[in-house]
Short mmCIF file of C-alpha atoms and ligand atoms in Angstrom, two decimals:
data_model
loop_
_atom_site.label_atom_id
_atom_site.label_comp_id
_atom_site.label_asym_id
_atom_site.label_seq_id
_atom_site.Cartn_x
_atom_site.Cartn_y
_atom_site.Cartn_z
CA UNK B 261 47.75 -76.97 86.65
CA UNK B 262 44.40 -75.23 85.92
CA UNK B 263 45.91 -73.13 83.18
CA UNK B 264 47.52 -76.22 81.60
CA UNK B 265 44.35 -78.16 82.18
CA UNK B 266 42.65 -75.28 80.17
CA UNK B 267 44.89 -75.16 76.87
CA UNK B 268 44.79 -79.27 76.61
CA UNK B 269 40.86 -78.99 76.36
CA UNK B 270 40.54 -75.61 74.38
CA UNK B 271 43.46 -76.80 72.04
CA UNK B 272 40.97 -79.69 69.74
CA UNK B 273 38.37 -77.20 69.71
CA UNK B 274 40.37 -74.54 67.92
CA UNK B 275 41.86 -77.17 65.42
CA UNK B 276 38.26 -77.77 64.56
CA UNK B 277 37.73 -74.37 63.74
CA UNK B 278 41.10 -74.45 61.48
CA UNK B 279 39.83 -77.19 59.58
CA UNK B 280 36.44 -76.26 59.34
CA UNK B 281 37.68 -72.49 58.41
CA UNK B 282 39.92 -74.15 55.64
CA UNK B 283 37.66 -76.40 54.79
CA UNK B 284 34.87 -73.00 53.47
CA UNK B 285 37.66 -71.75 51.76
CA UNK B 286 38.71 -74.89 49.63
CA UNK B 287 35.17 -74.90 48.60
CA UNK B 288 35.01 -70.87 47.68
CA UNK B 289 38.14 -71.38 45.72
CA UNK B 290 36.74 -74.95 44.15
CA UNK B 291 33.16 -73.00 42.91
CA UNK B 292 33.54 -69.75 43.07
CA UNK B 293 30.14 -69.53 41.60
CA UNK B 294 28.29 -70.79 44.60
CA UNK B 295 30.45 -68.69 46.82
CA UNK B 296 31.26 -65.11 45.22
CA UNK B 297 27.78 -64.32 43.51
CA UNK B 298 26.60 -61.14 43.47
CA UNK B 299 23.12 -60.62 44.04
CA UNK B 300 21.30 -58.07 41.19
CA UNK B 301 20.56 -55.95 43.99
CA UNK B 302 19.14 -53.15 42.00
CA UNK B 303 18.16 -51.73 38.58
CA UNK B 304 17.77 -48.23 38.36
CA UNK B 305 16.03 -46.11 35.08
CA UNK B 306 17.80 -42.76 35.32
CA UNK B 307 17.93 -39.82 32.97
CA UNK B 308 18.53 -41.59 30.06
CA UNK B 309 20.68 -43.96 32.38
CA UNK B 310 20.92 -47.56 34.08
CA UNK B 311 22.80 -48.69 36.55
CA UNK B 312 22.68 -52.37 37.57
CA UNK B 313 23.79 -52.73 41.30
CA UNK B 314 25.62 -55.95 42.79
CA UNK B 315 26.00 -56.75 46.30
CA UNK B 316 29.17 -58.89 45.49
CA UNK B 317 31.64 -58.91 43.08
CA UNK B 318 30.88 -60.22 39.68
CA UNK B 319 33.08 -61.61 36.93
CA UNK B 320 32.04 -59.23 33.92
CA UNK B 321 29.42 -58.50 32.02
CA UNK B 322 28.84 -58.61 28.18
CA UNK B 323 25.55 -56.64 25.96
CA UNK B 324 23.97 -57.35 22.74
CA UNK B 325 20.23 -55.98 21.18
CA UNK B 326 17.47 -57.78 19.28
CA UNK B 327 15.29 -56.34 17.54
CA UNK B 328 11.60 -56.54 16.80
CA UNK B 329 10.35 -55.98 19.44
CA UNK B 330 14.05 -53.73 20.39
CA UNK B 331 15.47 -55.14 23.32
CA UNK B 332 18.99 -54.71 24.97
CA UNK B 333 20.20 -57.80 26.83
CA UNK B 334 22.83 -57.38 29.29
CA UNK B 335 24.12 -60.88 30.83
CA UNK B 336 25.97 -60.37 34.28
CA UNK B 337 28.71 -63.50 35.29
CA UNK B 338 29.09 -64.32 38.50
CA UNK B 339 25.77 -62.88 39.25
CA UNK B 340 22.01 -64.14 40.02
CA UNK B 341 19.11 -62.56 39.03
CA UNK B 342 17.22 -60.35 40.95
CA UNK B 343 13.78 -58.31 41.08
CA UNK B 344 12.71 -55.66 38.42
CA UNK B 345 11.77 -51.86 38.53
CA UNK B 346 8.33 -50.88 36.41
CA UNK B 347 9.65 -49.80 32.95
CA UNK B 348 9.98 -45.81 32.66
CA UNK B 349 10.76 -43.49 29.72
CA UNK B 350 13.05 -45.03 27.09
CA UNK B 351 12.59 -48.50 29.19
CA UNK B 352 9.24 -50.15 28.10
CA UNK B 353 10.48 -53.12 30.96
CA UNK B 354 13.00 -55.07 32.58
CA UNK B 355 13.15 -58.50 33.08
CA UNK B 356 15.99 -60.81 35.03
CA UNK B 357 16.37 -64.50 34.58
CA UNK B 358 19.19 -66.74 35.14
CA UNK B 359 20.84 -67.77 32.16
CA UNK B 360 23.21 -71.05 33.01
CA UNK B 361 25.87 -71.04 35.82
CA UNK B 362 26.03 -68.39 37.96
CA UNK B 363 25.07 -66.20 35.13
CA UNK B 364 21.93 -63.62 35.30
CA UNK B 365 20.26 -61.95 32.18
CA UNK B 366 18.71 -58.96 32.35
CA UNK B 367 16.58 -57.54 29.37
CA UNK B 368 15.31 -54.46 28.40
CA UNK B 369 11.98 -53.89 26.63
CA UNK B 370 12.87 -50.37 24.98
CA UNK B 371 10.24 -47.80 24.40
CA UNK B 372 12.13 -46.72 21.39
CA UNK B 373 14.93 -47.99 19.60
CA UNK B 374 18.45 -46.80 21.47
CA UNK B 375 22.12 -48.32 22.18
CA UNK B 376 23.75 -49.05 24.39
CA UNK B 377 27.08 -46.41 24.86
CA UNK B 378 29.57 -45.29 27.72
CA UNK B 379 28.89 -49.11 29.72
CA UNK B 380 31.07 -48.87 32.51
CA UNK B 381 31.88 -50.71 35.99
CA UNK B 382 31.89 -48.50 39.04
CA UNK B 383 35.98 -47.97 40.30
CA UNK B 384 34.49 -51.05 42.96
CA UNK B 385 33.13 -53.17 40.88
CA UNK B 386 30.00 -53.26 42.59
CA UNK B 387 28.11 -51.72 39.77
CA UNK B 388 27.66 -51.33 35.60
CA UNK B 389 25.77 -48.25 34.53
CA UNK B 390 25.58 -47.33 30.52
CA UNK B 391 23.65 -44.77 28.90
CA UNK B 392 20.62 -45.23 26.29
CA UNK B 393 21.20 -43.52 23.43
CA UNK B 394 18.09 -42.75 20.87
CA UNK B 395 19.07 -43.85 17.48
CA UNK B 396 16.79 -44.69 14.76
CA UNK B 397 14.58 -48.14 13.98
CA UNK B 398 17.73 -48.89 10.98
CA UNK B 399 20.36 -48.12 13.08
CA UNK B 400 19.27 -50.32 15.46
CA UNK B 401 18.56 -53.14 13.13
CA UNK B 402 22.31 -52.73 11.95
CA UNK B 403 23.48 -52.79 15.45
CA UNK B 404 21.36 -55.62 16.85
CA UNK B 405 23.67 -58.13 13.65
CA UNK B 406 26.85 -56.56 15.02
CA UNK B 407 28.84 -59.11 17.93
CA UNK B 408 28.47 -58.95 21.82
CA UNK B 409 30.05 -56.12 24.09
CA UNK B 410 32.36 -57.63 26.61
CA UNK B 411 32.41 -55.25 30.26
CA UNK B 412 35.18 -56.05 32.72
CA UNK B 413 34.92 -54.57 36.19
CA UNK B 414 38.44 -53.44 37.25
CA UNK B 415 41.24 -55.87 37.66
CA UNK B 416 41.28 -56.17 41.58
CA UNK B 417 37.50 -56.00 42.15
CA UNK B 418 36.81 -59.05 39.76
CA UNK B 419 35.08 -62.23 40.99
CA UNK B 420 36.36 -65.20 39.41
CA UNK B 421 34.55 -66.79 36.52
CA UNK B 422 31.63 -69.05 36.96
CA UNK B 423 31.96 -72.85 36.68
CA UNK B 424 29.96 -74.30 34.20
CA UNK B 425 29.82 -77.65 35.65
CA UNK B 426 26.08 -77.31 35.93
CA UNK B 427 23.35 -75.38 35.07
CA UNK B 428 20.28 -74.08 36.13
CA UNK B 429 18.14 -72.34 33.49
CA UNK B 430 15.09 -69.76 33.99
CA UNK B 431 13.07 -68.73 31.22
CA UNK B 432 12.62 -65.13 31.28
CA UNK B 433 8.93 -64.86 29.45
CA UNK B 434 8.09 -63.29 26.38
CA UNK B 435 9.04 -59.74 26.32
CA UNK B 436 5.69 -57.42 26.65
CA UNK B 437 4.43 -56.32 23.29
CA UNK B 438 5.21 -52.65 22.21
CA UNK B 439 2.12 -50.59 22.55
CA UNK B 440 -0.31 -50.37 19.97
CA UNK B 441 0.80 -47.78 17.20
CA UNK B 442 -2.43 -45.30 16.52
CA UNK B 443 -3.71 -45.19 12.48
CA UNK B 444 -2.03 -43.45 10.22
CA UNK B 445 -5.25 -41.86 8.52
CA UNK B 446 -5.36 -40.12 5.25
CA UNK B 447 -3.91 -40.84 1.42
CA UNK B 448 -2.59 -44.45 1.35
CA UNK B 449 0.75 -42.86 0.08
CA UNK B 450 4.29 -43.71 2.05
CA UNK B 451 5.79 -41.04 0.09
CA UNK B 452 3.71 -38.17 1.53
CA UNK B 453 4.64 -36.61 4.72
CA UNK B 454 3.38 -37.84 8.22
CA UNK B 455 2.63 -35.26 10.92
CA UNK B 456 1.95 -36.82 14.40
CA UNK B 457 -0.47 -34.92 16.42
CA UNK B 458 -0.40 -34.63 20.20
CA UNK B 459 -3.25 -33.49 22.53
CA UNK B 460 -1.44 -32.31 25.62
CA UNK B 461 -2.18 -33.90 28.83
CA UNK B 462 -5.04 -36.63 29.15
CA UNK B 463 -6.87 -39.04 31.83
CA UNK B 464 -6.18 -38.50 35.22
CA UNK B 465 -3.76 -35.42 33.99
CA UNK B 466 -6.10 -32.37 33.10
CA UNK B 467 -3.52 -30.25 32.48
CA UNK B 468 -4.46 -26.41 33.13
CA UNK B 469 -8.32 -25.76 34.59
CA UNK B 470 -9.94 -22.62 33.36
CA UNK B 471 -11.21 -20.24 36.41
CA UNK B 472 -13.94 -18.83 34.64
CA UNK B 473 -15.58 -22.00 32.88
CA UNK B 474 -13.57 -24.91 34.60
CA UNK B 475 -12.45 -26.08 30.89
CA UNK B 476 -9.55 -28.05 31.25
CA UNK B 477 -6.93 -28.33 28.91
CA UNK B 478 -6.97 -32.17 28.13
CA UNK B 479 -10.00 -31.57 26.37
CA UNK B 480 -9.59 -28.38 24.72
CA UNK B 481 -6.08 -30.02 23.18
CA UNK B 482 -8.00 -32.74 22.47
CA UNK B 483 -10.73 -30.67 20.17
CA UNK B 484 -7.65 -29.02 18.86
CA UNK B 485 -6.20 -31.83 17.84
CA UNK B 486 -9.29 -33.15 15.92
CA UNK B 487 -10.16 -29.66 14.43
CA UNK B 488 -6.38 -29.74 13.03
CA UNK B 489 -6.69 -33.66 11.13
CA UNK B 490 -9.32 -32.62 9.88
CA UNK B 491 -8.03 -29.53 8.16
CA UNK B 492 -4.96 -31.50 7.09
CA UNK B 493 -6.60 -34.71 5.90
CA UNK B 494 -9.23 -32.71 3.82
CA UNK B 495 -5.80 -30.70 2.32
CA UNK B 496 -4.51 -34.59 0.88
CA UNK B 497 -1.18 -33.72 1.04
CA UNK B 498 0.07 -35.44 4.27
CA UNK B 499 -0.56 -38.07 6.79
CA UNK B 500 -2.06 -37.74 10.05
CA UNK B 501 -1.50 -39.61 13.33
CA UNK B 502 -2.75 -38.24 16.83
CA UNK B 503 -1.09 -39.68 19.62
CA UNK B 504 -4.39 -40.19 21.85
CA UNK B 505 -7.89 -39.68 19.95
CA UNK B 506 -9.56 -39.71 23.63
CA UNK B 507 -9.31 -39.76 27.07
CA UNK B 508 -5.65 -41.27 27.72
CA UNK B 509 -2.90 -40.71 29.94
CA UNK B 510 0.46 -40.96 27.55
CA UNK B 511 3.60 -39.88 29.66
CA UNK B 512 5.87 -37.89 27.63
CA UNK B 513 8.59 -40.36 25.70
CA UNK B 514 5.57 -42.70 25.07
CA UNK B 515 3.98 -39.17 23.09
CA UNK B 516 7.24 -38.56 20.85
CA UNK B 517 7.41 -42.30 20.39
CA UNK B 518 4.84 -43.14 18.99
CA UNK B 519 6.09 -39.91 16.29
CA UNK B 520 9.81 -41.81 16.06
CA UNK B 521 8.25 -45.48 15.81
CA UNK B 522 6.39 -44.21 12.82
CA UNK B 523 9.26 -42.42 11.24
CA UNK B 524 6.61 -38.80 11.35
CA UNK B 525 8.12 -36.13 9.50
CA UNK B 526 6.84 -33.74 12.02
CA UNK B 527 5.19 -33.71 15.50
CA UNK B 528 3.01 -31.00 16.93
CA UNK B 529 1.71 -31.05 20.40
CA UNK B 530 -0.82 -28.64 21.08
CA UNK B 531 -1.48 -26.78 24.51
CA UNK B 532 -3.23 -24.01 26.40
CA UNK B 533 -1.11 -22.50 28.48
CA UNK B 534 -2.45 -20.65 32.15
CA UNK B 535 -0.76 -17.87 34.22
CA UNK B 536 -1.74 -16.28 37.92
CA UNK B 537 -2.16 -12.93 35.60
CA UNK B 538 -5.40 -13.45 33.70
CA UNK B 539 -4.52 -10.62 31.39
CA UNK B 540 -2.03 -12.63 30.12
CA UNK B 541 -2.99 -14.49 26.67
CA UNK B 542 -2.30 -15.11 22.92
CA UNK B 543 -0.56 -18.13 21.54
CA UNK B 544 3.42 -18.84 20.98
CA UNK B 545 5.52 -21.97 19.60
CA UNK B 546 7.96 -23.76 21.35
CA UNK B 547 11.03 -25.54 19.97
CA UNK B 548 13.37 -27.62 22.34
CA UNK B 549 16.99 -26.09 23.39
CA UNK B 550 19.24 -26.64 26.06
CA UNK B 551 19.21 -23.43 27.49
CA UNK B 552 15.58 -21.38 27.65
CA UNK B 553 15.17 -18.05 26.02
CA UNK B 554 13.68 -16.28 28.90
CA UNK B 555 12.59 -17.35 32.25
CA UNK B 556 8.73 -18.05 31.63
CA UNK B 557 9.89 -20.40 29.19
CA UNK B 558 12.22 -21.99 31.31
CA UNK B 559 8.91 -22.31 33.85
CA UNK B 560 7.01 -23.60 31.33
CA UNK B 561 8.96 -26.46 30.36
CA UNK B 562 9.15 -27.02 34.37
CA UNK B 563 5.33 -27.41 34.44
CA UNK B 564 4.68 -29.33 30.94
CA UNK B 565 7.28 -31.90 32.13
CA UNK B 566 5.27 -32.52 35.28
CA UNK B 567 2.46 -34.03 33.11
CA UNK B 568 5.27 -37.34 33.63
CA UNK B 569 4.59 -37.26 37.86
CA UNK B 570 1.85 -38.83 39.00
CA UNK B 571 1.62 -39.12 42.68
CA UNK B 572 5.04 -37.64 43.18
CA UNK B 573 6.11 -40.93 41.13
CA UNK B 574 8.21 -40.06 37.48
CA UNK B 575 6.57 -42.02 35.54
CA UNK B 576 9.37 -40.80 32.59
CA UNK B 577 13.01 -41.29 32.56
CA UNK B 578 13.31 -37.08 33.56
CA UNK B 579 13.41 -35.13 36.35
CA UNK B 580 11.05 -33.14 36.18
CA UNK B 581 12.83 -30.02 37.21
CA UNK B 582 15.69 -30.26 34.33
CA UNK B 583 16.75 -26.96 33.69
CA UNK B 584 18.49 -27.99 30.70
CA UNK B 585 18.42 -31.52 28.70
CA UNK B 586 21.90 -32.60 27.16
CA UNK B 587 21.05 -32.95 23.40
CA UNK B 588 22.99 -34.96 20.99
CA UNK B 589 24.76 -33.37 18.31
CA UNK B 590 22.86 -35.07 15.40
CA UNK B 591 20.24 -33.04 17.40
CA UNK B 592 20.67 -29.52 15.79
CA UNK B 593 19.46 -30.51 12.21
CA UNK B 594 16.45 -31.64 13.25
CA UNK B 595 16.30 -28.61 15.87
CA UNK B 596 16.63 -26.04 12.89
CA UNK B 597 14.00 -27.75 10.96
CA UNK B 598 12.03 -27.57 13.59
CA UNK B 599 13.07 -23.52 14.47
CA UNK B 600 12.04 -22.82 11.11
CA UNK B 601 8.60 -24.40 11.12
CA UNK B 602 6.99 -22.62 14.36
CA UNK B 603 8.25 -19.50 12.75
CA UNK B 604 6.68 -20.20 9.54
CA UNK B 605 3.15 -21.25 12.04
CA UNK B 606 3.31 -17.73 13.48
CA UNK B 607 3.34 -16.03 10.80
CA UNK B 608 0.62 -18.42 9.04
CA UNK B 609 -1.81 -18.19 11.42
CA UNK B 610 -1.45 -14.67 12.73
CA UNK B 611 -4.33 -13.61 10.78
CA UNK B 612 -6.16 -15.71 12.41
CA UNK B 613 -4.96 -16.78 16.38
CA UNK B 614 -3.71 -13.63 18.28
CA UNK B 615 0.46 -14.13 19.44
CA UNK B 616 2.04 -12.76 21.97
CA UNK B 617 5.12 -11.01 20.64
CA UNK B 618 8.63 -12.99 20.83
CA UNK B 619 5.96 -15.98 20.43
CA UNK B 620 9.05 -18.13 19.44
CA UNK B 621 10.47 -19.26 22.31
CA UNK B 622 12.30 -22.09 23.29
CA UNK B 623 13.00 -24.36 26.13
CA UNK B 624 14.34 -28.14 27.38
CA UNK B 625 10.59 -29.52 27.19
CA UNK B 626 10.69 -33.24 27.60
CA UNK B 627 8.11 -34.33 24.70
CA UNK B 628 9.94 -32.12 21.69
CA UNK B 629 13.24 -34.58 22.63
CA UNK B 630 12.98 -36.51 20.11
CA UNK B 631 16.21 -36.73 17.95
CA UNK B 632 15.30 -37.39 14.54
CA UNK B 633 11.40 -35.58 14.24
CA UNK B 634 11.42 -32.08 14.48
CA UNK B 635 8.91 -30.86 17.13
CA UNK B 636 7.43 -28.18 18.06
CA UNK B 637 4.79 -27.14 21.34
CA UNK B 638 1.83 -25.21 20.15
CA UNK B 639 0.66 -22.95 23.43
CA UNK B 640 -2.97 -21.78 21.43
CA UNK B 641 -3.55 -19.11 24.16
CA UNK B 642 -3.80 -18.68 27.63
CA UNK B 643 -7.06 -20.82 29.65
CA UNK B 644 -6.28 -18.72 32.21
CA UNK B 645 -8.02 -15.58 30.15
CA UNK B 646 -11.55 -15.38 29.47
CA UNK B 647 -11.18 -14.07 25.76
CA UNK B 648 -8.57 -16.85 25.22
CA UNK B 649 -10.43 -19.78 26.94
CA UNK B 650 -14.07 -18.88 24.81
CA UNK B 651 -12.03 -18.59 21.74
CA UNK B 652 -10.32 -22.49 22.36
CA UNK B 653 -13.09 -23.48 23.66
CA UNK B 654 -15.32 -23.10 20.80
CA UNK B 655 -15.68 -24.66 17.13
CA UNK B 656 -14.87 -21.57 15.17
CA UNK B 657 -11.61 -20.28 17.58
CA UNK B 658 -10.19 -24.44 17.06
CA UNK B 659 -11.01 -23.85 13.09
CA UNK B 660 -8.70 -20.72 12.95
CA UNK B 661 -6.36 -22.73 14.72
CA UNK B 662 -6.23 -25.28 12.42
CA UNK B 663 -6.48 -23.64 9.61
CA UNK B 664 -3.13 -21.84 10.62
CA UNK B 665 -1.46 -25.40 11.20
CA UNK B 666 -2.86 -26.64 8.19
CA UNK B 667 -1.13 -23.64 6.38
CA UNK B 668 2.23 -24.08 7.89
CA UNK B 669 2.39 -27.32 7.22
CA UNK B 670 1.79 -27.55 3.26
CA UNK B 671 4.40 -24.69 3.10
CA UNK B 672 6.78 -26.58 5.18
CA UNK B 673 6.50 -29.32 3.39
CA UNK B 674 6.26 -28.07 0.01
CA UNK B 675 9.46 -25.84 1.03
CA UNK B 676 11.27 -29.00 1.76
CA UNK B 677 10.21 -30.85 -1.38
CA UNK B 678 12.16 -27.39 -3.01
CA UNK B 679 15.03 -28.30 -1.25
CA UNK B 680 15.82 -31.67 -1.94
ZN1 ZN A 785 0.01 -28.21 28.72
#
C-alpha cells in the first residue's frame, strides 16, 4: 500500500532524529558549561548603577574589590565574557576576561573609591544590577580585606554550575592607571587644610559666551581660579589644588574626584552664570540639595550638568536633566558644613562682589555630589551683563573676588579649628 510503503521509509528517519535529539541533550546535561552559557551581552553605567545583561542563564555570580588602583571585580559562572562600554562617571573602565571554565570576570576601574550595595539578579535571571556607593579611600581599603559576595539568580532561572574539567584562561590587562592627581601647592604641612579649586567648564566646553565681548566662561573661571590660589597661598594657612590649571575638558565626577582622592577639606567651583535678561547680574553660592530652592536654581543645575554631554553623549554617570539627586544620609553633615560656608562667602565678600539677594541658593548640581567634601558653586556674576562681564573679566574685579574667598575661607577654617 502507498501509505504503508510511506511509514516503513519515513519510520528510520525519525528514529535518527530521536537519537540524534537525545544524543544534544546527554551532552547539555554532561557539560552544561559548553551548552547553557550566557553570553555578557551588555554592561550598562547608569545613575550610579550597573547592570550586567546575559543572554542565557548563568549559575551565580560572586564580587570582591582591590584596591590601589580601586577596582570592583564581579566574576559571572556559567557565563563568557563579552565586550566593554567606555568608562563613565564613578566607572574609570570596564574590562571582561574569562577567568577558568565557563567563568567570565568583569572589572571595574573606579573613578573614586565606592562599594558595591543592593547586587541583585533580575526576577529572570537574565541580569545582575548593583549600585555604586561613594565611600571613602579607608573604607574601601577595609572593605577590599573583607571575603567575596556570593549572588544567586533565583532558584528556577539558575543554570547549572560550570565543569571545571578544563580551563581556558584570558588575561584581562593591567587595569588603566588613575588619572594624574594635580599639585597640591603651598605650605608642605598635611595638617593644614586643602581647598580644591575648580574652573568651571574647559576645552571643547566654553561654558556661557558673553554677547557683548564674546568672553567665555572657561576662561574667565579659569582667571578666577588663579586670582583665588594666589590670594590663599600668599595667606599660608591652607593648601591649594585646582582641578585644571589650563585648557581641559574634566566631566563633572572626574572635578569632585580629584577633591575626594585628595581627601580636600573643601571644594569651590567657580562660575559665571548668563541669562536671556541682560539686566540680570551679581553673584550667589550654591550648595547641593535634593530639592531646588526656586526654579532658576533648579534651571541652573539643568544647564551646569550639561557641561557632562558632549555630542548628545553623557559622558558622566547623570542624566543630565535630574531634577533631584538621591543623597546619602551621611550626606547632610557635610551638606551643613558646606550651607554654612557660602553663607559665611556672601557675607565676606559683599563689600567687595555685588549679590543678588537670596544669593544662597541651592540645587541637585552634579559636581557639589561629593559625599564627604563640602562643596559649594560660586556663580561670580552674570556674563550675560556688561557691568558683570568687564568686572570678571578684568584683574582688579577677579582680585575682589578672591579676596572674598580668601576671607571665607581662613574664617571657615579657623571656625572649625574652634570647634574641635
Ligand atoms: Zn558654568
Amino acid at each position: 500500500m502507498f501509505s504503508n510503503k510511506r511509514w516503513t521509509i519515513a519510520r528510520p528517519r525519525r528514529h535518527n532524529r530521536i537519537m540524534g535529539l537525545a544524543f544534544l541533550l546527554l551532552s547539555i546535561l554532561l557539560n552544561p558549561s559548553a551548552a547553557l552559557a550566557g553570553h555578557i551581552g551588555a554592561v550598562e553605567i547608569g545613575d550610579g548603577e550597573i547592570t550586567v545583561r546575559f543572554d542565557d542563564l548563568v549559575a551565580g555570580a560572586s564580587t570582591f574589590l582591590l584596591a590601589g588602583p580601586d577596582r570592583i571585580a564581579l566574576d559571572i559562572a556559567g557565563a563568557e565574557a563579552g565586550r566593554s562600554p567606555p568608562g563613565a562617571g564613578m566607572v574609570r573602565a570596564v574590562r571582561q576576561g574569562q577567568q577558568g571554565p565557563g567563568t567570565a570576570r568583569v572589572v571595574i576601574d573606579l573613578a573614586e573609591p565606592a562599594l558595591v550595595s543592593n547586587a541583585r539578579f533580575a526576577a529572570d535571571g537574565r541580569s545582575l544590577s548593583f549600585r555604586l556607593r561613594p565611600v571613602s579611600a579607608d573604607a574601601f581599603e577595609r572593605a577590599a580585606r573583607g571575603p567575596r559576595v556570593e549572588i544567586q539568580p533565583p532558584a528556577q532561572f539558575r543554570a547549572k554550575p560550570p565543569e571545571k574539567r578544563y580551563s581556558v584562561s584570558v588575561p584581562i590587562g593591567k587595569p588603566k592607571p588613575a588619572p594624574a592627581l594635580p599639585p597640591i601647592e603651598g605650605p608642605d604641612n598635611d595638617r593644614l587644610p586643602l581647598v580644591v579649586l575648580d574652573a568651571g567648564h574647559g576645552g571643547h566646553d566654553p561654558g556661557a559666551i558673553s554677547p557683548h565681548s564674546g568672553k567665555r566662561e572657561k576662561d574667565i573661571t579659569l582667571a578666577l581660579v588663579r586670582a583665588v590660589r594666589a590670594e590663599l597661598l600668599a595667606s599660608g594657612r591652607v593648601r591649594v589644588a585646582l582641578t585644571r590649571a589650563d585648557d581641559r575638558y574634566l566631566v563633572l565626577e572626574e572635578r569632585f574626584g580629584i577633591a575626594r582622592r585628595l581627601k580636600a577639606d573643601l571644594f569651590i567651583s567657580l562660575h559665571a552664570d548668563a541669562a536671556e535678561n541682560e539686566t540680570a547680574h551679581g553673584a550667589s553660592v550654591y550648595t547641593l540639595s535634593e530639592v531646588a530652592s526656586d526654579r532658576e536654581a533648579a534651571r541652573l543645575a539643568a544647564r551646569e550638568n550639561k557641561a557632562n554631554i558632549i555630542n548628545g553623549i553623557d559622558l558622566g554617570a547623570h542624566n543630565s536633566d535630574v531634577s533631584s539627586i538621591l543623597l546619602d544620609l551621611t550626606q547632610r553633615e557635610t551638606m551643613n558644613v558646606a550651607s554654612d560656608f557660602a553663607r559665611l562667602l556672601q557675607r565676606e565678600a559683599a563689600d567687595d562682589v555685588t549679590f543678588r539677594t537670596s544669593a544662597h541658593r541651592f540645587a541637585s548640581f552634579v559636581v557639589l555630589k561629593a559625599p564627604d567634601t563640602p562643596s559649594i558653586l560660586f556663580e561670580t556674576g552674570f556674563i550675560s551683563n556688561k557691568d558683570d562681564a568687564e568686572f570678571l573679566a578684568s584683574a582688579a574685579g577677579q582680585k575682589k573676588v578672591a579676596r572674598g574667598v580668601r576671607d571665607a575661607v581662613q574664617i571657615h577654617f579657623a571656625r572649625q579649628i574652634a570647634a574641635r
